Structures are given as C-alpha cells and as structure tokens.
Short mmCIF file of C-alpha atoms and ligand atoms in Angstrom, two decimals:
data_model
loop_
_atom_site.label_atom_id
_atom_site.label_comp_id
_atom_site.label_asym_id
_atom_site.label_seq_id
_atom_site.Cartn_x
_atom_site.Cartn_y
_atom_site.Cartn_z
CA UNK A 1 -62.00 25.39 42.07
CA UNK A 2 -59.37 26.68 44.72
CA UNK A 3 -56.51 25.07 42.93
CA UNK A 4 -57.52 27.12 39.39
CA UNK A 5 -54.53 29.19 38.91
CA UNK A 6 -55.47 32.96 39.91
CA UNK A 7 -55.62 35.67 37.76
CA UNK A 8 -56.31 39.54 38.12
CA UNK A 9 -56.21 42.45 36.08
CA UNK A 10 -57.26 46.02 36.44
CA UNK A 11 -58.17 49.18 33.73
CA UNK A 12 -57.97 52.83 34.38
CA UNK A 13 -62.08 54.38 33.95
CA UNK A 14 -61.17 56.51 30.76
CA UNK A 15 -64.38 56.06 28.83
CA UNK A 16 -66.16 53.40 26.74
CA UNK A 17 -64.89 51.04 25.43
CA UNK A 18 -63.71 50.92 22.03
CA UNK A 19 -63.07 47.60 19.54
CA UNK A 20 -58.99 48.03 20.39
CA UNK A 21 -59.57 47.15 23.87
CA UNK A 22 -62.30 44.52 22.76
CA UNK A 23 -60.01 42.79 20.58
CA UNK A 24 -57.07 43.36 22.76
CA UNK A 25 -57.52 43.10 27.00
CA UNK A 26 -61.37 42.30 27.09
CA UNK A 27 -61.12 39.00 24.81
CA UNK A 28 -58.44 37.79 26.45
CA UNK A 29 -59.88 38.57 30.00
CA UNK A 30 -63.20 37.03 28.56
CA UNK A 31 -61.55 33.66 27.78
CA UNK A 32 -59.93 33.42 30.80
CA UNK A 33 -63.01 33.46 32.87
CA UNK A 34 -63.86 30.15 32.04
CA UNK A 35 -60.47 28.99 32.82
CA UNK A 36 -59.42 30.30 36.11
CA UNK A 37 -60.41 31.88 39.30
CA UNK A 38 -59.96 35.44 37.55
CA UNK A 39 -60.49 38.81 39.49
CA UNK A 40 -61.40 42.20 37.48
CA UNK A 41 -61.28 45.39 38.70
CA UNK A 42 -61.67 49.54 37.68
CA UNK A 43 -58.55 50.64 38.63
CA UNK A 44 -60.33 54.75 40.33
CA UNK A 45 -57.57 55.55 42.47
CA UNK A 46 -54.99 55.17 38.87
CA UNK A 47 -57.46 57.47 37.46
CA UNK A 48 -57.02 60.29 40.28
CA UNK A 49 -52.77 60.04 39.71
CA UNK A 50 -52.96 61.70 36.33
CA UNK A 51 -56.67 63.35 36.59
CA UNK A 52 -56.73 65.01 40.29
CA UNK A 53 -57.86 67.94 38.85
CA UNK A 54 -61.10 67.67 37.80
CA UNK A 55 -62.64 64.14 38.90
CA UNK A 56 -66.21 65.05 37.72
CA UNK A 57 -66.53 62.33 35.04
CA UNK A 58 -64.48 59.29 36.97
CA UNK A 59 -67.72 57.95 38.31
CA UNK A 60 -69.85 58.33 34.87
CA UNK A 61 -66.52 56.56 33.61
CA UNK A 62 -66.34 53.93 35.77
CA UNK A 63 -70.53 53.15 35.60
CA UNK A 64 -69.47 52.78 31.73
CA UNK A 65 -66.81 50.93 31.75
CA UNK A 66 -68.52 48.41 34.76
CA UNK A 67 -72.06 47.97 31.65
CA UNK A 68 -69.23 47.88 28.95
CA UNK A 69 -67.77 44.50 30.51
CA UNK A 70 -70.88 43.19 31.43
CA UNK A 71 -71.94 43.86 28.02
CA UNK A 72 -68.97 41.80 26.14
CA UNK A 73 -69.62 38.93 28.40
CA UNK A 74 -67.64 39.30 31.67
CA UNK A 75 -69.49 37.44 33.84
CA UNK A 76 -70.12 37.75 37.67
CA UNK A 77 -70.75 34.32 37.59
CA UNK A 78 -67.36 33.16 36.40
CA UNK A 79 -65.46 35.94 37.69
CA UNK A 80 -65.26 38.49 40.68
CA UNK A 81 -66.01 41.98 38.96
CA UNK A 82 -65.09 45.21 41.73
CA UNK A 83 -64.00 48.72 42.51
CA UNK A 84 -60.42 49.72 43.35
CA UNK A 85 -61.66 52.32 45.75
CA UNK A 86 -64.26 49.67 47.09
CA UNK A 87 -61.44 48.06 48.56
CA UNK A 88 -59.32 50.09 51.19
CA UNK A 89 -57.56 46.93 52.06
CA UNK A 90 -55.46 48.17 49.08
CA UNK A 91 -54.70 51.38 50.37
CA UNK A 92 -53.42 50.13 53.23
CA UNK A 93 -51.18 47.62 51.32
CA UNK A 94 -49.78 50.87 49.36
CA UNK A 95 -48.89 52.53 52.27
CA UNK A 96 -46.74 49.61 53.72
CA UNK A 97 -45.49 48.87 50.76
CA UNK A 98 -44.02 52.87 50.04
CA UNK A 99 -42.18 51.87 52.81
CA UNK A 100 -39.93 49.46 51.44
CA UNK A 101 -40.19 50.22 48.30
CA UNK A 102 -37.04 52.29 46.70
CA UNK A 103 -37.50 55.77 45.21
CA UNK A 104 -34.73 55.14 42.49
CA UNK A 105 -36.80 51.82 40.92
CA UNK A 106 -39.72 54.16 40.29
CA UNK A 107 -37.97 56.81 39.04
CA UNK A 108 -36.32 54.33 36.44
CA UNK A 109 -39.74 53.01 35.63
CA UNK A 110 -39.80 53.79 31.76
CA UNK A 111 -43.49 54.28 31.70
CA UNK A 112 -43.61 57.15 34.15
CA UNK A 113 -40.71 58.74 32.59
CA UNK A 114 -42.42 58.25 29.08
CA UNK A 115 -45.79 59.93 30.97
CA UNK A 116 -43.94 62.66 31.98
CA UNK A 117 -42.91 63.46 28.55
CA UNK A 118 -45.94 62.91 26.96
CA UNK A 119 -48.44 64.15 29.31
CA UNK A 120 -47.12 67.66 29.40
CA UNK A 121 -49.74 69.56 30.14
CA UNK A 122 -50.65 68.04 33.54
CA UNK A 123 -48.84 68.41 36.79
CA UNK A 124 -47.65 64.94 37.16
CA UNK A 125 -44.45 65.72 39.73
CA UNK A 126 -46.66 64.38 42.47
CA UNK A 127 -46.27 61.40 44.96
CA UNK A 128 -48.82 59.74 43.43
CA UNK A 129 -47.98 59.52 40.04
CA UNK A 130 -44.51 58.43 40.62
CA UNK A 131 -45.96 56.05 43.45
CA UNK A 132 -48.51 54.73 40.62
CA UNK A 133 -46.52 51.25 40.17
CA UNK A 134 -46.62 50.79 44.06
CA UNK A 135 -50.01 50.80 44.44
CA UNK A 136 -50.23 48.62 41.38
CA UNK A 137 -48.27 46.36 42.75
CA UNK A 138 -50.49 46.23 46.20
CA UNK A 139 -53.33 45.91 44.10
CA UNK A 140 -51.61 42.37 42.57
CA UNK A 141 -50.66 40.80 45.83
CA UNK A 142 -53.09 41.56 48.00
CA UNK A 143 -54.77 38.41 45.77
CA UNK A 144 -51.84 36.57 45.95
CA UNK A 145 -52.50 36.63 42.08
CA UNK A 146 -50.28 34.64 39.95
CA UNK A 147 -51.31 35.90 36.55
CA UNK A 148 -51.46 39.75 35.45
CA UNK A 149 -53.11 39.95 32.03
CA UNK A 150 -51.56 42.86 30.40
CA UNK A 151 -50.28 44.70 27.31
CA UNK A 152 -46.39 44.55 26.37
CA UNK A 153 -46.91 48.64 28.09
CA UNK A 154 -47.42 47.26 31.51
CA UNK A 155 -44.97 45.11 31.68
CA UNK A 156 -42.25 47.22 33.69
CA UNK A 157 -45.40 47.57 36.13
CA UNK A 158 -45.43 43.90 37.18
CA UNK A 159 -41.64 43.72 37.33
CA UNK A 160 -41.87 46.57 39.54
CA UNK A 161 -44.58 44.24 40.98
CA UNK A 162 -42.20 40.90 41.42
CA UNK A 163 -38.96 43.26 42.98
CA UNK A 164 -41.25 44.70 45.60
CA UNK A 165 -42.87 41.34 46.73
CA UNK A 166 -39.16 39.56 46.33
CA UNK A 167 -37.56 42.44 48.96
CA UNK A 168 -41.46 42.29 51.29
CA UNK A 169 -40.80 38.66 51.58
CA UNK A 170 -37.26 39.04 52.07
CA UNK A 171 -37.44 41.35 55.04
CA UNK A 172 -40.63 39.56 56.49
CA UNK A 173 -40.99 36.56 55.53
CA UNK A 174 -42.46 34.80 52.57
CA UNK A 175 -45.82 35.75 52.13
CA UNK A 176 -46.36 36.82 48.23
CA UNK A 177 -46.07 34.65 45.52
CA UNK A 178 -44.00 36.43 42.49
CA UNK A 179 -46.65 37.46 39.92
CA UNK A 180 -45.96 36.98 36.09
CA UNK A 181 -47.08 39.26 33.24
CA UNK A 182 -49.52 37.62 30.45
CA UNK A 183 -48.91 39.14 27.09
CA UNK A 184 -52.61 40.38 26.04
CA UNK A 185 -51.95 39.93 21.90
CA UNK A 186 -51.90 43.04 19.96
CA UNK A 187 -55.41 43.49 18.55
CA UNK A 188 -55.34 42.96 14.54
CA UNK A 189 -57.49 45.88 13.58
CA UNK A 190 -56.22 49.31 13.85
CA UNK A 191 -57.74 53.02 14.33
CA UNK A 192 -59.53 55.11 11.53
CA UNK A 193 -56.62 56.21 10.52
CA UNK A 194 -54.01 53.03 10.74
CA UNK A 195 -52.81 54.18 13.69
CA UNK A 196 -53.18 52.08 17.01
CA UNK A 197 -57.06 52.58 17.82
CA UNK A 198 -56.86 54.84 21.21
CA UNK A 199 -59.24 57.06 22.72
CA UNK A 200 -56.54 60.07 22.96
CA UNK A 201 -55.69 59.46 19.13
CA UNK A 202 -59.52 60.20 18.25
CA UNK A 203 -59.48 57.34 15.94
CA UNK A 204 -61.64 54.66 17.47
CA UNK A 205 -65.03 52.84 17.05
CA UNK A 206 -66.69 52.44 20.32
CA UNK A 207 -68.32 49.07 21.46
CA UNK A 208 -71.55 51.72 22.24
CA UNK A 209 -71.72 54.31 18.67
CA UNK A 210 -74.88 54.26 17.31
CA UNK A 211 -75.07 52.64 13.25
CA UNK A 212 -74.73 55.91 11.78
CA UNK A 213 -70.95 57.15 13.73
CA UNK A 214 -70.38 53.57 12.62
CA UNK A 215 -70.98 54.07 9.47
CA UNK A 216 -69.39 57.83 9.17
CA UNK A 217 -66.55 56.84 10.97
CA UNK A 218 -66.16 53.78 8.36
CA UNK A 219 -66.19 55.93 5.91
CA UNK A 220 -63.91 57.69 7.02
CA UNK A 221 -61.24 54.78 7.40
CA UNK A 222 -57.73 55.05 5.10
CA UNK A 223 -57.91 52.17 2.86
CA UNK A 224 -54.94 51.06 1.05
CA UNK A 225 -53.11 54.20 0.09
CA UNK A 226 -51.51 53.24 -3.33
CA UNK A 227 -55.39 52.80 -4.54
CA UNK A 228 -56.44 56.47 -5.57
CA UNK A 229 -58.74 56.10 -8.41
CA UNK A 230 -61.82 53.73 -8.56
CA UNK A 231 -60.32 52.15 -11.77
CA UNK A 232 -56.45 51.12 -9.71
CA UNK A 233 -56.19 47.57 -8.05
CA UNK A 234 -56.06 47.42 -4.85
CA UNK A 235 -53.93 44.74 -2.28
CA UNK A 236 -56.65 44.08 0.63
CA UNK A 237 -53.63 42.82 2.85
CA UNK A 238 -52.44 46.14 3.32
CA UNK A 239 -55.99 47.89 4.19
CA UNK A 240 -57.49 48.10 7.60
CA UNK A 241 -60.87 47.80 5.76
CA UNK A 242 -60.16 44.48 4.69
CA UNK A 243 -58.75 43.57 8.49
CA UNK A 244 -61.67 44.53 9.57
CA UNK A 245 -63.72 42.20 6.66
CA UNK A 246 -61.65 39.39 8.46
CA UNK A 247 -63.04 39.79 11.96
CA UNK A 248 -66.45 40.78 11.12
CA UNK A 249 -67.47 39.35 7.59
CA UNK A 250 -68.82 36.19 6.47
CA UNK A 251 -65.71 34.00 5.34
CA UNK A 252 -67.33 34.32 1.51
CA UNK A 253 -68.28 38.17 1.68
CA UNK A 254 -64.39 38.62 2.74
CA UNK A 255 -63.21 36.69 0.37
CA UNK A 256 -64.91 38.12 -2.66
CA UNK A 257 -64.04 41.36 -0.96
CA UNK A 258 -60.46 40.79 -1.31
CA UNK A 259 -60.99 39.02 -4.83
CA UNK A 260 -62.94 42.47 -6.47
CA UNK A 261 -60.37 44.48 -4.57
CA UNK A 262 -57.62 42.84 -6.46
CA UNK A 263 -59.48 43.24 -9.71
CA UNK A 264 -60.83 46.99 -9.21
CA UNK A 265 -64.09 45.31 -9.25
CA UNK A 266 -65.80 47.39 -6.24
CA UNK A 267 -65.04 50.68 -5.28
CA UNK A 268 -63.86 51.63 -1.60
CA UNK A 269 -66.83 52.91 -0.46
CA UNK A 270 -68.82 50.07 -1.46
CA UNK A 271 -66.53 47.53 0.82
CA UNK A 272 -66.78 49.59 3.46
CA UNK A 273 -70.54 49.46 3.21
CA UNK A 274 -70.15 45.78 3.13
CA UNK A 275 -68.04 45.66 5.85
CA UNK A 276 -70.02 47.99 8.31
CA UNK A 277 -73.00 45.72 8.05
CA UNK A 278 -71.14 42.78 9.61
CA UNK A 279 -69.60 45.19 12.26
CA UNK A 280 -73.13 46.52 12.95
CA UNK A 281 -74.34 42.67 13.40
CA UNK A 282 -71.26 42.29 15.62
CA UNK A 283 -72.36 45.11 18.01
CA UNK A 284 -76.16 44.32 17.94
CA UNK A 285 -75.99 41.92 20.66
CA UNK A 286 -73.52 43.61 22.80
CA UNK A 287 -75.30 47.23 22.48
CA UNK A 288 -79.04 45.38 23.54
CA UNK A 289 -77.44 44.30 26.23
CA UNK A 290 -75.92 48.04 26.33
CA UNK A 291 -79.37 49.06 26.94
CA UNK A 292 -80.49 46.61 29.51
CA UNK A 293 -78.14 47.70 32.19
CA UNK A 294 -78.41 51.44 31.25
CA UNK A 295 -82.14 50.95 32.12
CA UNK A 296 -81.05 49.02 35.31
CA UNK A 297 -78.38 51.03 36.98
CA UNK A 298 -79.22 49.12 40.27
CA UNK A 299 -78.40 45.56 39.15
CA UNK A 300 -75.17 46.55 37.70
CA UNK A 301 -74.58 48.55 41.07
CA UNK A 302 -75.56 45.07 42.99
CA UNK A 303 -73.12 43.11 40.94
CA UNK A 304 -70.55 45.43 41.77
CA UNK A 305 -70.93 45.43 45.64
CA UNK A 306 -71.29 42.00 45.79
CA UNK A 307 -67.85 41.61 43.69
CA UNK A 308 -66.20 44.16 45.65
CA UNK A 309 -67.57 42.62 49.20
CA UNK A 310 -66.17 38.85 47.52
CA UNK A 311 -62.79 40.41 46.74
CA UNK A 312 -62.56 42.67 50.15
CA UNK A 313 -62.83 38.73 51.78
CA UNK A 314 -59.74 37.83 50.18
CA UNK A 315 -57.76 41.19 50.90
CA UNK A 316 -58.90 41.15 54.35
CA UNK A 317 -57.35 37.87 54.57
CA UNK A 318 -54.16 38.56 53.21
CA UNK A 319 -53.57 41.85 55.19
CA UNK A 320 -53.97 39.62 58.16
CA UNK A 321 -50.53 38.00 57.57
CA UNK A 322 -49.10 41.28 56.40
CA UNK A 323 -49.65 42.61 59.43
CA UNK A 324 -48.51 39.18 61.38
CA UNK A 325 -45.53 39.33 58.85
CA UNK A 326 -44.83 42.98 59.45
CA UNK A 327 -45.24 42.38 63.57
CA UNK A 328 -48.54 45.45 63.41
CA UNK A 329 -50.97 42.27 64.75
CA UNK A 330 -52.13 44.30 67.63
N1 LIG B 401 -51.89 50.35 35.09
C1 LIG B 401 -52.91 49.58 34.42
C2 LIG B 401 -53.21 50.25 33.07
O1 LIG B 401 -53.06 51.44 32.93
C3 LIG B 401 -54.17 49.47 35.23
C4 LIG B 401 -53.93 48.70 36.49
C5 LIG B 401 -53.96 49.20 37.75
C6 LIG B 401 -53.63 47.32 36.58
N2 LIG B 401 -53.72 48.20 38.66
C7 LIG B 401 -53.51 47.04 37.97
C8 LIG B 401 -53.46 46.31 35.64
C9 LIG B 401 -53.20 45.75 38.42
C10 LIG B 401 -53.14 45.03 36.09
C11 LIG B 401 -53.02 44.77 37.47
O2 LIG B 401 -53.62 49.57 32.17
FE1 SF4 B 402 -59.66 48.16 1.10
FE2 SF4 B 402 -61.97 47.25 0.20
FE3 SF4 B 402 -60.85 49.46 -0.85
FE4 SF4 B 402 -59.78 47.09 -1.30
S1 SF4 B 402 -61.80 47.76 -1.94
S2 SF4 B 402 -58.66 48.94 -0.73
S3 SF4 B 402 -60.15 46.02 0.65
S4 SF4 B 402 -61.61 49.20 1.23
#
C-alpha cells in the first residue's frame, strides 16, 4: 500500500462537468485510483485568484463538482477526495514558500502571461494571481506527491513546482521529492462546434443536461462541412458526430454509421439521432447516481471531511519537517 507510487491532482470549481473533462482529466484520474495511492482535490483558493470579486457561486461550484466525481466513479474508497481550503496546512506552505520563491520565474510563467492577455476584463495584477503557481506548487509537496496528472497547459505549473522544491531543499535540506507532470491525453471528441469542448467556449455537453439539451445541443453539432445537401457523401473521419459514434455507439451501429455516411445513405440528422441514444445510455448511470447525492447532500459532505481530515494527516506531517528544516520548530 505505502510503497504505491503517489499521485495528486487538483481542478479549479468552475461548474459541472462536461464530457471534455470526462474524457480528458477524470478518466485518467479514474484509472489511476486503482493503481496508486492517488489524492484529489477542488482547488477553492485557485478559484478566488481570478474570481475575488464575486465568490457567490464557488461553493454551489465546488458541491457540483465534489457529486460530479463521485458520480463518474471517483471513489473514496480507492482514493482520498478533499477541499483546498479544508486544508490550511497549505496556506502555510504558500507563505514559506513566497519566500524563496523568485518574482522573475513567475513573471516568466507563460500561463499567467497568456491569462493576462486573455482574461482582460478582470483585475488580475494582484499577488495572488501571479503567486497562483506558488501555491500550486505547496499544494504538490505538501504530499510529497510524485505524480501530477495534468493537461500539456499545466505543465509550466509543475516545473515551476520542481525549481521551487530543488532551491527549498537546497537551502534546507532535502525534504521534497521533485514531482513529474503526467500528460492527461487530449480527449478525442470535441465541442459543438469542433472547437476544444470548454465551458467559456459555450460549446459543451455536460455530464448532468437533461435528454432533451442533449439532444438540441446534438443537433446542433457541425458535421462534416463539405456535406451540404442530403444527397452529397459524406467522410465520417472528419465529423465530430461520427467521433462521438466511436465512444458511445455499438461497434455495428458505428460502423454502418460510417458505411451510409459514405454512401449518402442517412441524412445528418438521422446519425445524430442515432448517436444521441448511445450518449443518453452513456449518461444514464452516471446522472442516477447524479440524483442520489443531490438528494443526500450530507453523505457527500461526510465523504468530503473525512477526505480532507485523511489528507490534513499527511500535511500536518510534512509541515513538521518544514518547520524542523526551516529551524521555526518552536
Ligand atoms: N492549476 C490547476 C488547473 O487549473 C488546478 C490545480 C491547483 C492543480 N493546484 C493543483 C493541479 C495541484 C494539479 C496539482 O487545472
Ligand atoms: Fe457525420 Fe453522420 Fe452526417 Fe456522416 S451522416 S457527416 S457521420 S453526422
């Protein structure tokens, strides 16, 4: 058990969860439960560095998210589910680590100068925001964690992550193992519109819409664009539609899918119908389950604080030697 490599990754509450992250972060986290000692965590704090302003839906956010991974199969059995913000032990780790940490690597840090750019109608010239990799990185060590599941985005955050446990163990001895990024796949399906499926673009399915904004929002989807009339053949390996056939079809409904396609046998509308059923039989299980912790706020509430209290254990621990390390053991 104690020699399973150790694993922990963290998501900002932004809303429910659509299929991108499903197919992306979640199935990845989800198969790594059964693997090694994995810790999962809502990331509140992150939230506040871009959303300070109005904080009124973090907590609705963060019940969601908390039923959304319980939902897909994260289980507090295998794995220690918790709260950032249940865990001050990481604030504390922040705080030291701003000390030693260099202003000029976080100003370098491509995603916060990307943020800036993008993100231009918040105030994001804070502390916080440009500290946001720092307290990243405390919330990494602090489990001595030796695998951070992320997208190719996050990367520059766990480098940020190795240089500022290299220079703590450096200047106090070695107490942090060097944490390595694991590449979370690019999911194969994209948005409603063929971009990448993102909450901000407005082009996502949510684990949690009811059959009929699934089947609106299928209908909605751009098939392959060189098909215009009923009558043209299509090519199925250029339309999301038919990605989406692949993970949620039978193997012979796909197939014959693709095979009509090619032949302007059925018309666009009609695969989609096709394909929305399996999608719908997809989400049955996960939205009953949906239901079941909506109905019973307090057990997901108890699996929470018992996660949190199971990780705050191993934090407490390691700030122990930080503050041995550091020569603050008074
Ligand atoms: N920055 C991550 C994101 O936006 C969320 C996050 C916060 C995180 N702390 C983490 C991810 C620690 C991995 C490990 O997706
Ligand atoms: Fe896509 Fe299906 Fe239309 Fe072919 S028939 S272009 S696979 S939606």
């Amino acid at each position: 058990m104690t020699d399973k490599k150790r694993i922990l990754s963290g998501m900002r509450p932004t809303g429910p969860l659509h299929l991108g992250n499903f197919h992306g972060a979640l199935a990845n986290w989800i198969d790594m439960q059964d693997k090694y000692e994995c810790f999962f965590f809502i990331a509140d704090w992150h939230a506040l560095t871009s959303d300070y302003e109005d904080t009124t839906r973090i907590s609705e956010y963060v019940r969601q998210m908390v039923i959304d991974w319980l939902s897909v199969g994260l289980s507090p059995q295998k794995c220690t589910l918790f709260i950032q913000s249940k865990v001050p032990e990481h604030a504390e780790l922040y705080l030291l680590l701003s000390m030693i940490t260099p202003v000029p690597w976080l100003e370098r840090n491509p995603t916060y100068k990307d943020q800036m750019v993008q993100l231009k109608n918040k105030d994001l010239s804070t502390f916080g925001f440009l500290g946001y990799p720092v307290l990243q990185a405390a919330d990494i060590i602090i489990y001595k964690a030796q695998g951070v599941p992320v997208g190719i985005d996050q990367v520059p955050h766990v480098e940020i992550t190795r240089e500022i446990a290299r220079r703590f163990n450096y200047l106090y001895g070695s107490v942090f193992p060097e944490p390595e990024a694991v590449l979370t796949e690019t999911p194969k399906i994209l948005g409603l519109d063929r971009r990448k499926m993102s909450k901000s673009y407005d082009n996502a399915i949510y684990l949690s819409d009811s059959s009929q904004e699934v089947g609106r929002k299928v209908m909605q989807m751009i098939t392959d664009p060189q098909r215009k009339r009923r009558n043209d053949p299509g090519d199925p390996e250029i339309c999301n539609v038919y990605a989406f056939h692949k993970m949620y079809s039978e193997e012979k409904t796909t197939q014959q899918c693709a095979e009509q396609c090619r032949a302007a046998e059925i018309g666009c509308v009609e695969c989609k119908k096709i394909m929305a059923e399996g999608l719908l039989n997809r989400l049955e299980p996960i939205q009953e389950k949906q239901q079941y912790y909506r109905k019973h706020p307090e057990l997901v509430m108890e699996i929470i604080d018992q996660g949190s209290k199971k990780a705050r254990e191993v934090a407490r621990e390691t700030m122990s030697q930080v503050r041995q390390a550091i020569k603050l053991n008074y």
